[in-house]
XYZ file of C-alpha atoms in Angstrom:
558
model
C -4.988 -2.275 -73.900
C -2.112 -4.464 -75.624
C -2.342 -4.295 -79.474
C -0.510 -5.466 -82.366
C 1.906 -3.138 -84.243
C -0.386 -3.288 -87.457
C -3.416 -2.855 -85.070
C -1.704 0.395 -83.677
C -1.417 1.650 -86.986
C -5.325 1.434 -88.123
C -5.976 2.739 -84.716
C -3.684 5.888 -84.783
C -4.988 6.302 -88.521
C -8.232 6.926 -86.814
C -7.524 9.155 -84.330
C -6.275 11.255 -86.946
C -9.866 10.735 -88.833
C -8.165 9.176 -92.198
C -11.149 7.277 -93.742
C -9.101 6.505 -97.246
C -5.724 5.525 -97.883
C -4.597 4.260 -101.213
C -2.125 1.417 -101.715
C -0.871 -1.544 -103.077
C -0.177 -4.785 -100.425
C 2.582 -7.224 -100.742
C 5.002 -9.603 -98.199
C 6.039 -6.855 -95.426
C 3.097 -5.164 -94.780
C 0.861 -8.149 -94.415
C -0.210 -7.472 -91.204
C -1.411 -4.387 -92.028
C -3.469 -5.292 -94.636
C -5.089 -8.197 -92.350
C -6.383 -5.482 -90.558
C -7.573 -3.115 -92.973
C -9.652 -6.177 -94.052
C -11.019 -6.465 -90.609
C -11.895 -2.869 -90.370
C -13.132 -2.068 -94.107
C -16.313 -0.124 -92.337
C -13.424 2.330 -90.985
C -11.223 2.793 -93.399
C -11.541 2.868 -97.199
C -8.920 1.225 -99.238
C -8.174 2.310 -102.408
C -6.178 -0.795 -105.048
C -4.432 1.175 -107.270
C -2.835 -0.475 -110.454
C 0.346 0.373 -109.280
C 2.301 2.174 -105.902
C 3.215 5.666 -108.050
C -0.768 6.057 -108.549
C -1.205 5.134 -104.752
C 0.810 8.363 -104.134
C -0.435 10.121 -106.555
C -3.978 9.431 -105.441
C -2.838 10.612 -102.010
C -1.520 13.619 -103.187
C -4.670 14.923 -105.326
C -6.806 13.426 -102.073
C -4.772 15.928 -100.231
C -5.049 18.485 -102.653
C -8.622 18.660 -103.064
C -9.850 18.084 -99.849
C -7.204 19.960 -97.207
C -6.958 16.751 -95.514
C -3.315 14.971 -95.221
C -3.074 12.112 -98.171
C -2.257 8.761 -97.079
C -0.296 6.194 -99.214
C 1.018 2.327 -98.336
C 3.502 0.052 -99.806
C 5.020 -3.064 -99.414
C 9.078 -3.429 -98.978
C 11.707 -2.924 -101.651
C 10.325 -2.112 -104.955
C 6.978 -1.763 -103.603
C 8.172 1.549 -101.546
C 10.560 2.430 -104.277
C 7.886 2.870 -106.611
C 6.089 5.296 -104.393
C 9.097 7.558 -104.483
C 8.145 9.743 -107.656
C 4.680 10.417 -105.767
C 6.592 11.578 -102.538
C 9.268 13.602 -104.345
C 6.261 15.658 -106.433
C 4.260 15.991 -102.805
C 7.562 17.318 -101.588
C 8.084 20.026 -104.331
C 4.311 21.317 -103.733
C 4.253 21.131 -100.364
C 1.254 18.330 -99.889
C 0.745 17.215 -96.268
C 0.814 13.267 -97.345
C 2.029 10.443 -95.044
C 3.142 7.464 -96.587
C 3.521 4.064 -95.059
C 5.725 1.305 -95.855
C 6.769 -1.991 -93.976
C 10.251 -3.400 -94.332
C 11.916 -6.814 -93.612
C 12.371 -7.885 -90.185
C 15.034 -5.941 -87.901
C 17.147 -8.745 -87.877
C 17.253 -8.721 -91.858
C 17.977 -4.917 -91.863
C 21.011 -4.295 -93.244
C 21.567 -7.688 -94.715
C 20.413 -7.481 -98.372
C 17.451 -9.232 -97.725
C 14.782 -9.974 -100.263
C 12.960 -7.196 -101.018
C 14.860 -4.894 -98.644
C 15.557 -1.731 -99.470
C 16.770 1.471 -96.980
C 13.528 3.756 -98.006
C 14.110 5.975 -94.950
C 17.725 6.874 -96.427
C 16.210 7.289 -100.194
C 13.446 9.259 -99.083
C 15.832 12.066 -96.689
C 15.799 14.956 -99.666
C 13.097 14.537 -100.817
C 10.600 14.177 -97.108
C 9.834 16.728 -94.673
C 10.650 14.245 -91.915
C 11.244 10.119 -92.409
C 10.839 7.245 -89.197
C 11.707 4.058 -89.029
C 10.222 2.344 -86.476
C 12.156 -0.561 -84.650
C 10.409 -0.832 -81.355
C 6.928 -1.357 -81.434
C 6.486 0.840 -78.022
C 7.007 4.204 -80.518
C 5.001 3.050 -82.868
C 1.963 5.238 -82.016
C 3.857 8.297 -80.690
C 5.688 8.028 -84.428
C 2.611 7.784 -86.369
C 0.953 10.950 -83.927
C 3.803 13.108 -85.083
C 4.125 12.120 -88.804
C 0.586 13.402 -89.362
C 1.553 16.823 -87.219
C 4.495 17.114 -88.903
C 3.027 16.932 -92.556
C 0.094 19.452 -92.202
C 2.197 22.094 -89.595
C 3.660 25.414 -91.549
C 4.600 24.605 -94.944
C 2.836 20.969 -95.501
C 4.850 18.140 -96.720
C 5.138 14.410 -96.849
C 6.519 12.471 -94.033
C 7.328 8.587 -94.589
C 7.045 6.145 -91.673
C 9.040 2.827 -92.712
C 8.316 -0.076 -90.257
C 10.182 -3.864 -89.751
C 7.365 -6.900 -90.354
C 7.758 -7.859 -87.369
C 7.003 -4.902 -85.329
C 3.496 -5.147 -86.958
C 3.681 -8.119 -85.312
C 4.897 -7.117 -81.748
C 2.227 -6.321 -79.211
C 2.496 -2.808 -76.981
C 0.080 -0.852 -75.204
C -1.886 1.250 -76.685
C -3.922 4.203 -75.410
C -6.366 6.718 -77.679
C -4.726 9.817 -78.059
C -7.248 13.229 -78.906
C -4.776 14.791 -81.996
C -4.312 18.274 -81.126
C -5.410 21.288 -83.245
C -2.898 22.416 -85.819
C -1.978 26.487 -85.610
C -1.275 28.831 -88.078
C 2.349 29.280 -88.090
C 3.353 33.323 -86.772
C 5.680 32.539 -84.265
C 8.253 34.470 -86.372
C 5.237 36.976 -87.231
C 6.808 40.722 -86.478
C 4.375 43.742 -85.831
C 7.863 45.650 -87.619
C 8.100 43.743 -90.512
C 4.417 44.270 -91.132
C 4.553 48.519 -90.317
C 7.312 47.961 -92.916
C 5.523 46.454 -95.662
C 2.331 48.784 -94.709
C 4.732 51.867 -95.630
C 5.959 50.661 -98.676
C 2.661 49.718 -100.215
C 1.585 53.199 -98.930
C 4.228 54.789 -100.799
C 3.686 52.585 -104.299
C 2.465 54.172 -106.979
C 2.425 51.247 -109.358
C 1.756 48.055 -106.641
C 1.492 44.655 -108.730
C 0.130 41.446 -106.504
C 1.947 37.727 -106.934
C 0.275 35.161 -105.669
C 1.534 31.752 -105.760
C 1.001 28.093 -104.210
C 1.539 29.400 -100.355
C -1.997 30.870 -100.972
C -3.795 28.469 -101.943
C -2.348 26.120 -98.945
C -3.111 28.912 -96.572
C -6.691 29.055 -97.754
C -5.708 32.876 -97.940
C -8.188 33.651 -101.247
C -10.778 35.694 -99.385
C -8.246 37.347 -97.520
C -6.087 37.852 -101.167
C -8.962 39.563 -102.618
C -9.781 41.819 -99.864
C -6.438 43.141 -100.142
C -6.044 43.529 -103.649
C -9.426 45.689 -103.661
C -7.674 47.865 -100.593
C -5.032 48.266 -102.244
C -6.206 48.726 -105.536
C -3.771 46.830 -107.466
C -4.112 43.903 -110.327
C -3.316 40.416 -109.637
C -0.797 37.801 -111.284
C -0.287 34.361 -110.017
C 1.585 31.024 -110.167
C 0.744 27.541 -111.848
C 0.457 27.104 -108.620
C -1.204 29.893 -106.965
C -4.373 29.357 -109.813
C -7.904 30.248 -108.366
C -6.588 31.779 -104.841
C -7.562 34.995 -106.956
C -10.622 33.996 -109.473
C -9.611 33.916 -113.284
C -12.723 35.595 -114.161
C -11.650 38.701 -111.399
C -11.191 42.455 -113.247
C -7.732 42.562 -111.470
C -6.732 39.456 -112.944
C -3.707 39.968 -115.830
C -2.828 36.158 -116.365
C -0.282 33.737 -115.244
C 3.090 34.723 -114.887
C 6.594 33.339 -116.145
C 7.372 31.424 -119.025
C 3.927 31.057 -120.451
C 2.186 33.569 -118.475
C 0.237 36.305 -120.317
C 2.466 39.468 -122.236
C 0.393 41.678 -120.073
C 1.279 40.183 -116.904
C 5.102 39.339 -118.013
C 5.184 43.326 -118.800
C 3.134 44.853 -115.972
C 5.536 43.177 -113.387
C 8.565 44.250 -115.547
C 7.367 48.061 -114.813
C 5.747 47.911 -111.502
C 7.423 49.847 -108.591
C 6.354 47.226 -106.143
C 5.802 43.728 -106.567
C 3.746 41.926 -103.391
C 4.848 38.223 -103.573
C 2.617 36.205 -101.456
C 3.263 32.464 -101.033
C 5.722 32.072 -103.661
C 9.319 31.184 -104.574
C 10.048 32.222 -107.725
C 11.143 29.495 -109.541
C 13.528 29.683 -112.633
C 10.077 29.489 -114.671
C 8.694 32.255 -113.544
C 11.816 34.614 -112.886
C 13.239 34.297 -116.855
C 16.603 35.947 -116.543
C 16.885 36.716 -112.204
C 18.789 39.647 -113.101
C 16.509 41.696 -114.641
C 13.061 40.500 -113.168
C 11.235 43.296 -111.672
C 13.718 45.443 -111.846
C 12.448 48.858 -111.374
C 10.251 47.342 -108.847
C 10.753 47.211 -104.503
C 9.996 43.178 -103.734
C 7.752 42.520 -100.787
C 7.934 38.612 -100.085
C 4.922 36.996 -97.311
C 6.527 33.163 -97.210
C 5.559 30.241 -94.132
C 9.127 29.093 -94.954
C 11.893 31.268 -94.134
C 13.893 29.157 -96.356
C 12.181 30.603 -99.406
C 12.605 34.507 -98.561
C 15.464 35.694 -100.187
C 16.507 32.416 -102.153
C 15.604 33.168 -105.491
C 15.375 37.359 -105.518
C 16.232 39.576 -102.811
C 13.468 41.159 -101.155
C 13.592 44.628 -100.023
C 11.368 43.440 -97.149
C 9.431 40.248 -96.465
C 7.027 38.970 -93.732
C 7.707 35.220 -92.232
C 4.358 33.824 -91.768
C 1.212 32.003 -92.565
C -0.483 33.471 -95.929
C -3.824 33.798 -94.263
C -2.395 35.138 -91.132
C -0.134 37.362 -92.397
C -2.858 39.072 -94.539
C -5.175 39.401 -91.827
C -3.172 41.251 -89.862
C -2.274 43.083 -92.608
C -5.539 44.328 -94.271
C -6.783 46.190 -91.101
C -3.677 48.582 -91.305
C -4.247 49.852 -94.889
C -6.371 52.902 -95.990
C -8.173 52.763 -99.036
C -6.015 53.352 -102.104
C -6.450 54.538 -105.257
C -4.447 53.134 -108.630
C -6.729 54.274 -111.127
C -4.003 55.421 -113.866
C -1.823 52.209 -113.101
C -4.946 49.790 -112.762
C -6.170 51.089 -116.602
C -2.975 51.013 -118.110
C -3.206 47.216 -116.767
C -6.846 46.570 -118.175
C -4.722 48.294 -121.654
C -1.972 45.858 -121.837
C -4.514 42.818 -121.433
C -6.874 44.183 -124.121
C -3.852 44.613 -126.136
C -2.349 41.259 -125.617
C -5.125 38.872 -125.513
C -4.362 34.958 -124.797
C -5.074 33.371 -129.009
C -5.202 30.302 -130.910
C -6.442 29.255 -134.390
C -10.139 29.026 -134.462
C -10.833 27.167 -137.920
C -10.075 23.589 -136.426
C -9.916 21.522 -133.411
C -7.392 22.800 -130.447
C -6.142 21.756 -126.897
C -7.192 25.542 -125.596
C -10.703 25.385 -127.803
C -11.127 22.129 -126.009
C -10.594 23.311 -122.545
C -12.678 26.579 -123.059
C -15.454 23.778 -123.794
C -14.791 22.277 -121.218
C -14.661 25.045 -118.893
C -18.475 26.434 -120.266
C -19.724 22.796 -120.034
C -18.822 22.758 -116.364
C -19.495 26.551 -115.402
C -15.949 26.556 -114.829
C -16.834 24.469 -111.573
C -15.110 21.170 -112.034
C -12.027 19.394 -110.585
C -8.951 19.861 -112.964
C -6.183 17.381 -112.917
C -3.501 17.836 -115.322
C -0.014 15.621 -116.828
C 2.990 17.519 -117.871
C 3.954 19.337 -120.778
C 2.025 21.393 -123.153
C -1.613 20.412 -122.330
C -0.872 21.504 -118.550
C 0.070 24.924 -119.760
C -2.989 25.518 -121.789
C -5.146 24.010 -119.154
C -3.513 27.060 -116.883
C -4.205 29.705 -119.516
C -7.467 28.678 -121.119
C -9.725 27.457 -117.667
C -10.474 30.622 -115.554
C -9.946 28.736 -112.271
C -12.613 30.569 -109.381
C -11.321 28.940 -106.375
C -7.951 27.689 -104.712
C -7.610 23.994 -104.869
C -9.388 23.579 -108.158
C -5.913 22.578 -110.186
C -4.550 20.013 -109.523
C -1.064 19.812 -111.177
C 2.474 18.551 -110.547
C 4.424 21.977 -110.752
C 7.694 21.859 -108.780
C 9.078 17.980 -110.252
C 7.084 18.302 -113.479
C 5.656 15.372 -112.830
C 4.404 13.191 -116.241
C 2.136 10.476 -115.237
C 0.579 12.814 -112.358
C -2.560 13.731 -113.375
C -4.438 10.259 -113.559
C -3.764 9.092 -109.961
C -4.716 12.616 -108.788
C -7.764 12.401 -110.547
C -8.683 9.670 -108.620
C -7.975 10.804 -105.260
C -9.627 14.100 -106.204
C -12.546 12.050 -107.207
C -12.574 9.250 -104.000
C -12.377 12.927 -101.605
C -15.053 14.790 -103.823
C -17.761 12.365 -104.167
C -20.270 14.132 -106.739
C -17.888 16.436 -108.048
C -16.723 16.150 -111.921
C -13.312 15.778 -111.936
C -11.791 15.849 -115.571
C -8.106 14.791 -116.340
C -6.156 16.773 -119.387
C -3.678 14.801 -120.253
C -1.354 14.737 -123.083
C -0.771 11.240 -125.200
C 3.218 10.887 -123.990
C 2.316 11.698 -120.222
C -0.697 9.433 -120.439
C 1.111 6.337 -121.537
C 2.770 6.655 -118.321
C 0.619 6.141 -115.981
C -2.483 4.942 -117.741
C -3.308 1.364 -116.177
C -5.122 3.748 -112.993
C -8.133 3.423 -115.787
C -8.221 0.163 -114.349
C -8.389 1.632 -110.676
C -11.035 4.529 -111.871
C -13.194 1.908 -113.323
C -13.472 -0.301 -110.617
C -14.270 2.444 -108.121
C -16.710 3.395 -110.332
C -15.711 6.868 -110.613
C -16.871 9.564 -113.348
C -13.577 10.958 -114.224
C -13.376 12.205 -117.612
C -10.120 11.424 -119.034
C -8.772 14.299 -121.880
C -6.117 12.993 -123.582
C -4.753 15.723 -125.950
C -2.933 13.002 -128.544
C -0.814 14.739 -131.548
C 1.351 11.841 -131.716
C 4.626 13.727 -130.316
C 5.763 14.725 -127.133
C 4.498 18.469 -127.570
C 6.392 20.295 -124.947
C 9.802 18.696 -126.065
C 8.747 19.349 -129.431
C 8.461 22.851 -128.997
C 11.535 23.196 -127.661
C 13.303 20.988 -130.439
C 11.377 23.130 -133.078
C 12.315 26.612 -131.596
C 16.045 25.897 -130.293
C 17.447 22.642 -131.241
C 16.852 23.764 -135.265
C 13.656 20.764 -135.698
C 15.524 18.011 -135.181
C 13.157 16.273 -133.485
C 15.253 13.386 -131.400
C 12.865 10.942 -129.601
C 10.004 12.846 -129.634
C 7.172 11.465 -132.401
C 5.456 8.716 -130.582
C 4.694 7.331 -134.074
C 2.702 4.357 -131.852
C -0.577 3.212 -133.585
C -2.006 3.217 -130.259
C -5.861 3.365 -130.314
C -6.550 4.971 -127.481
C -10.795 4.280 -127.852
C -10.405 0.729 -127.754
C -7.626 1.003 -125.054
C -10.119 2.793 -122.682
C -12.853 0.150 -123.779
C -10.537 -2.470 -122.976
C -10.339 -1.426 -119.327
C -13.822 -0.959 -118.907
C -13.838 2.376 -119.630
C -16.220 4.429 -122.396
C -14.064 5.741 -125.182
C -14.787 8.579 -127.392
C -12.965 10.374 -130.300
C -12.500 13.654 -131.511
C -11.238 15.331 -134.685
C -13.256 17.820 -135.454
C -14.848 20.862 -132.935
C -18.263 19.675 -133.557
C -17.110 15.953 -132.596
C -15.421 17.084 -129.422
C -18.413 19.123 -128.471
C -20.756 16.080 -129.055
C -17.865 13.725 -127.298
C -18.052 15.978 -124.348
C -21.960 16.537 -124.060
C -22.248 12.292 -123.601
C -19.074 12.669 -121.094
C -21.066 14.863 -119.445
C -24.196 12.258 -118.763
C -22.122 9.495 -117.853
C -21.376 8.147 -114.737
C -18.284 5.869 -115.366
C -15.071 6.875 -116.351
C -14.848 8.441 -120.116
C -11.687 9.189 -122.230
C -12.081 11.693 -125.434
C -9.544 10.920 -127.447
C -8.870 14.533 -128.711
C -6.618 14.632 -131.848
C -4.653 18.203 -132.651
C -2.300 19.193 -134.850
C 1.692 18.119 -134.043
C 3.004 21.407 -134.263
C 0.642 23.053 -132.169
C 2.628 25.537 -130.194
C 2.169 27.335 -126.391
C 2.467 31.041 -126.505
C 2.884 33.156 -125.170
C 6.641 32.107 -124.284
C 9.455 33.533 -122.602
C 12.936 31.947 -124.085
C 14.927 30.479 -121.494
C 17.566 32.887 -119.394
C 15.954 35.943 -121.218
C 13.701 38.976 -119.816
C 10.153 38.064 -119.008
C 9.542 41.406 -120.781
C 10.380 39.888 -124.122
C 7.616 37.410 -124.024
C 6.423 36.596 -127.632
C 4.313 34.664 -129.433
C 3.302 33.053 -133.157
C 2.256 36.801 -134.202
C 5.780 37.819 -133.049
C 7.587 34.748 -135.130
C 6.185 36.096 -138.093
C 6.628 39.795 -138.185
């Protein structure tokens, strides 16, 4: 049957089952929106206050739910402003698809109104890009966008398309999408005899885990073979809940602010099992002395990653989940007991701390973890309050944070929230946010409202922008450039003004109370939650030094 170009689009969007996308409309992509409107009992649109928190909304969608994220946008600054979402999908490898509609192809080129070459802005930081002149590959385009995004390492693929091919009539035929495989076509039996006989040969095996994992879905498979081979667990911002926080392998996060026990067990392990992760400059400290006395086994879906960052001594190119299950069968029951106690020694030793006589960001999460049974969606901003949220919320379960970790994202965590929320209907989905990274992005109240969905919105407000802050106070001798906020902003009225319930805590026993009527409300909440300025996160690994000489306040002062 002949349909429109814009038709084509709702119709390939679902044969590929999307029943949400999030966007903003405008000029170009009219047609598009004309028929959303006419098939509303299809397809869900989300209005989000502005085109970042349309990606962003995508992105946690995709996060939460396993499903690919879908964003739209109008031309020129409409698709610019989506770009942030797409470059922080990118850098955590979230299957998203993003949408826009550009002038007409005879305008291309021309500097039209509101024209803008997305396709060529988009190249670094997309795992593919289209655009679409001919209305006759408009379908087969869309069809491998979404394969594309969700096939071996997940990603974001834009699709630009000209007005008037929404316009343009072509035939159209339903196409059945076909089933996504695990990726092992580079899967060796040698590579994984290899890795079998140096794991047998370990004395002293430490397990990474990191983002790949929790993409993979790997975490039952992860925790069947740390229990074979009897070896404690580290992971990733990104890797959190693919092995549970509450698990008696489990040492702590790794890196910069991961746990002394962790930053020291991996500095004296003989092998270190890196599964789904690249070792970013955050985690690796100074690259020439991480893990040194220690053989590196990487498992990677990306060749690209093995061997970029540290050289491996072996490595395995395939899917987490895959990889793992091939590999479990061909391991004998070890035994680490000396190495696993001396572990369980060093975290017993050096406990995660904070001051206990007044209101905190990690007392605050720890509330909010026991209010929750540690069961709840957990969005996160940038900066210091994402760092505590890693520490202080024993994540069970992969998929559970939901944080902007490769581009450092501020102004994430809101959109996500929402997405998270719209893909999770029932769930409690909370937001920890810190005041500068807030102020970003903090119209999507407006959005969360409307939808009528119970997000509880943390914002961790000491007036400064904490990470910075830290940084300032610890290497740039206190001089604090540009970094006390100093705004008067009332941030209870602010949420009230948007039709949100606002709350505020100074105290413990106000927080606690704040948190109990969060709890029992069904509309979005924000608890303002006021700390101390100079609140610091430790532990913390100075940049280009040793993970090994992780320290924290207790260290300052002797």
């Amino acid at each position: 049957m002949k349909l429109t170009g814009a038709q084509i689009v709702i119709e390939c969007l679902l044969e590929q089952k999307v029943d949400t996308v999030f966007g903003y409309p405008g000029g170009a992509i009219l047609n598009v929106y004309d028929e959303l409107y006419k098939n509303s009992d299809k397809i869900r649109h989300i209005l989000t206050s502005h085109e970042q928190g349309a990606a962003h909304a995508a992105d946690g969608y995709a996060r939460s739910t396993g499903k690919v994220g879908v964003c739209m946008a109008t031309s020129g600054p409409g698709a610019t402003n989506l770009v942030t979402g797409i470059a922080t999908a990118y850098m955590d490898s979230v299957p998203m698809v993003a949408i826009t509609c550009n002038v007409t192809v005879p305008l291309l080129g021309k500097d039209s109104f509101q024209e803008v070459d997305i396709a060529g802005i988009t190249t670094p930081i997309t795992k593919h890009n289209f655009i679409v002149k001919d209305v006759e590959k408009l379908a087969p385009t869309i069809r491998r966008a979404f394969k594309i995004a969700k096939t071996g390492r997940p990603g974001p693929v834009l699709i630009d398309i000209p007005k008037d091919v929404t316009g343009a009539q072509a035939e159209y035929e339903f196409v059945e999408p076909a089933p996504i495989k695990r990726k092992i076509d580079k899967l060796r039996e040698e590579d994984i005899d290899r890795a079998v006989a140096m794991i047998e040969k370990s004395k002293k095996p430490y397990i990474f885990v990191g983002g790949g994992a929790v993409i993979s879905r790997a975490s039952e498979e992860v925790r069947k073979f740390a229990d074979i081979v009897d070896a404690p667990v580290c992971d990733t911002l990104m890797g959190k809940g693919t092995y549970p926080g509450t698990g008696d392998r489990y040492t702590g996060m790794l890196g910069m602010h991961g746990t002394k026990a962790s930053n020291l067990g991996v500095s004296s392990c003989d092998l270190l099992i890196a599964i789904g992760t690249r070792f970013s400059d955050r985690i690796l400290g100074n690259p020439k002395t991480f893990a040194k006395q220690a053989k590196v086994l990487q498992i990677d879906v990306d060749p690209v990653e093995i061997n970029k960052n540290i050289i491996a001594d072996a490595e395995i190119d395939g899917d987490v989940k895959e990889v793992l299950s091939r590999l479990i069968p061909k391991l004998s029951q070890m035994d680490h007991h000396e190495w696993m106690e001396h572990m369980r020694d060093l975290c017993e030793k050096y406990p995660l701390h904070y001051p206990h006589g007044r209101l905190t960001a990690p007392y605050a999460i720890q509330q909010i973890y026991k209010a929750t049974d540690g069961d709840a969606f957990i969005t996160t901003e940038v900066g210091q309050h994402q760092m505590w949220t890693a520490q202080y919320y024993l994540f069970k379960r992969p998929g559970q944070l939901i944080t902007s970790g490769g581009l450092g994202t501020m102004g994430y965590g809101l959109g996500a929230a929402i997405g998270t929320a719209i893909g999770n209907p029932g769930r409690k989905v909370f937001n920890i946010a810190g005041d500068g990274s807030f102020r970003m992005n903090m119209n999507e109240i407006v959005t969360a409202v409307r939808n009528k969905l119970p997000v509880v919105e943390i914002v961790i407000d000491n007036g400064v922008l904490g990470n910075v802050r830290q940084w300032q106070n610890l290497f740039y001798g206190k001089r604090y450039s540009n970094t006390v906020l100093d705004s008067c902003v009332d941030y209870v009225k602010l949420a009230e003004a948007m039709g949100a319930k606002g709350l505020r805590a100074t105290t413990k026993e106000e927080f606690d109370a704040a948190l109990k009527a969060a709890m029992d409300i069904d509309t979005p909440v924000l608890i303002d939650t006021v700390i101390d300025k100079d609140d610091k996160v430790f532990p913390m690994v100075s940049p280009g030094t040793s993970i090994s000489e992780s320290y924290d306040d207790t260290d300052m002062k002797g």
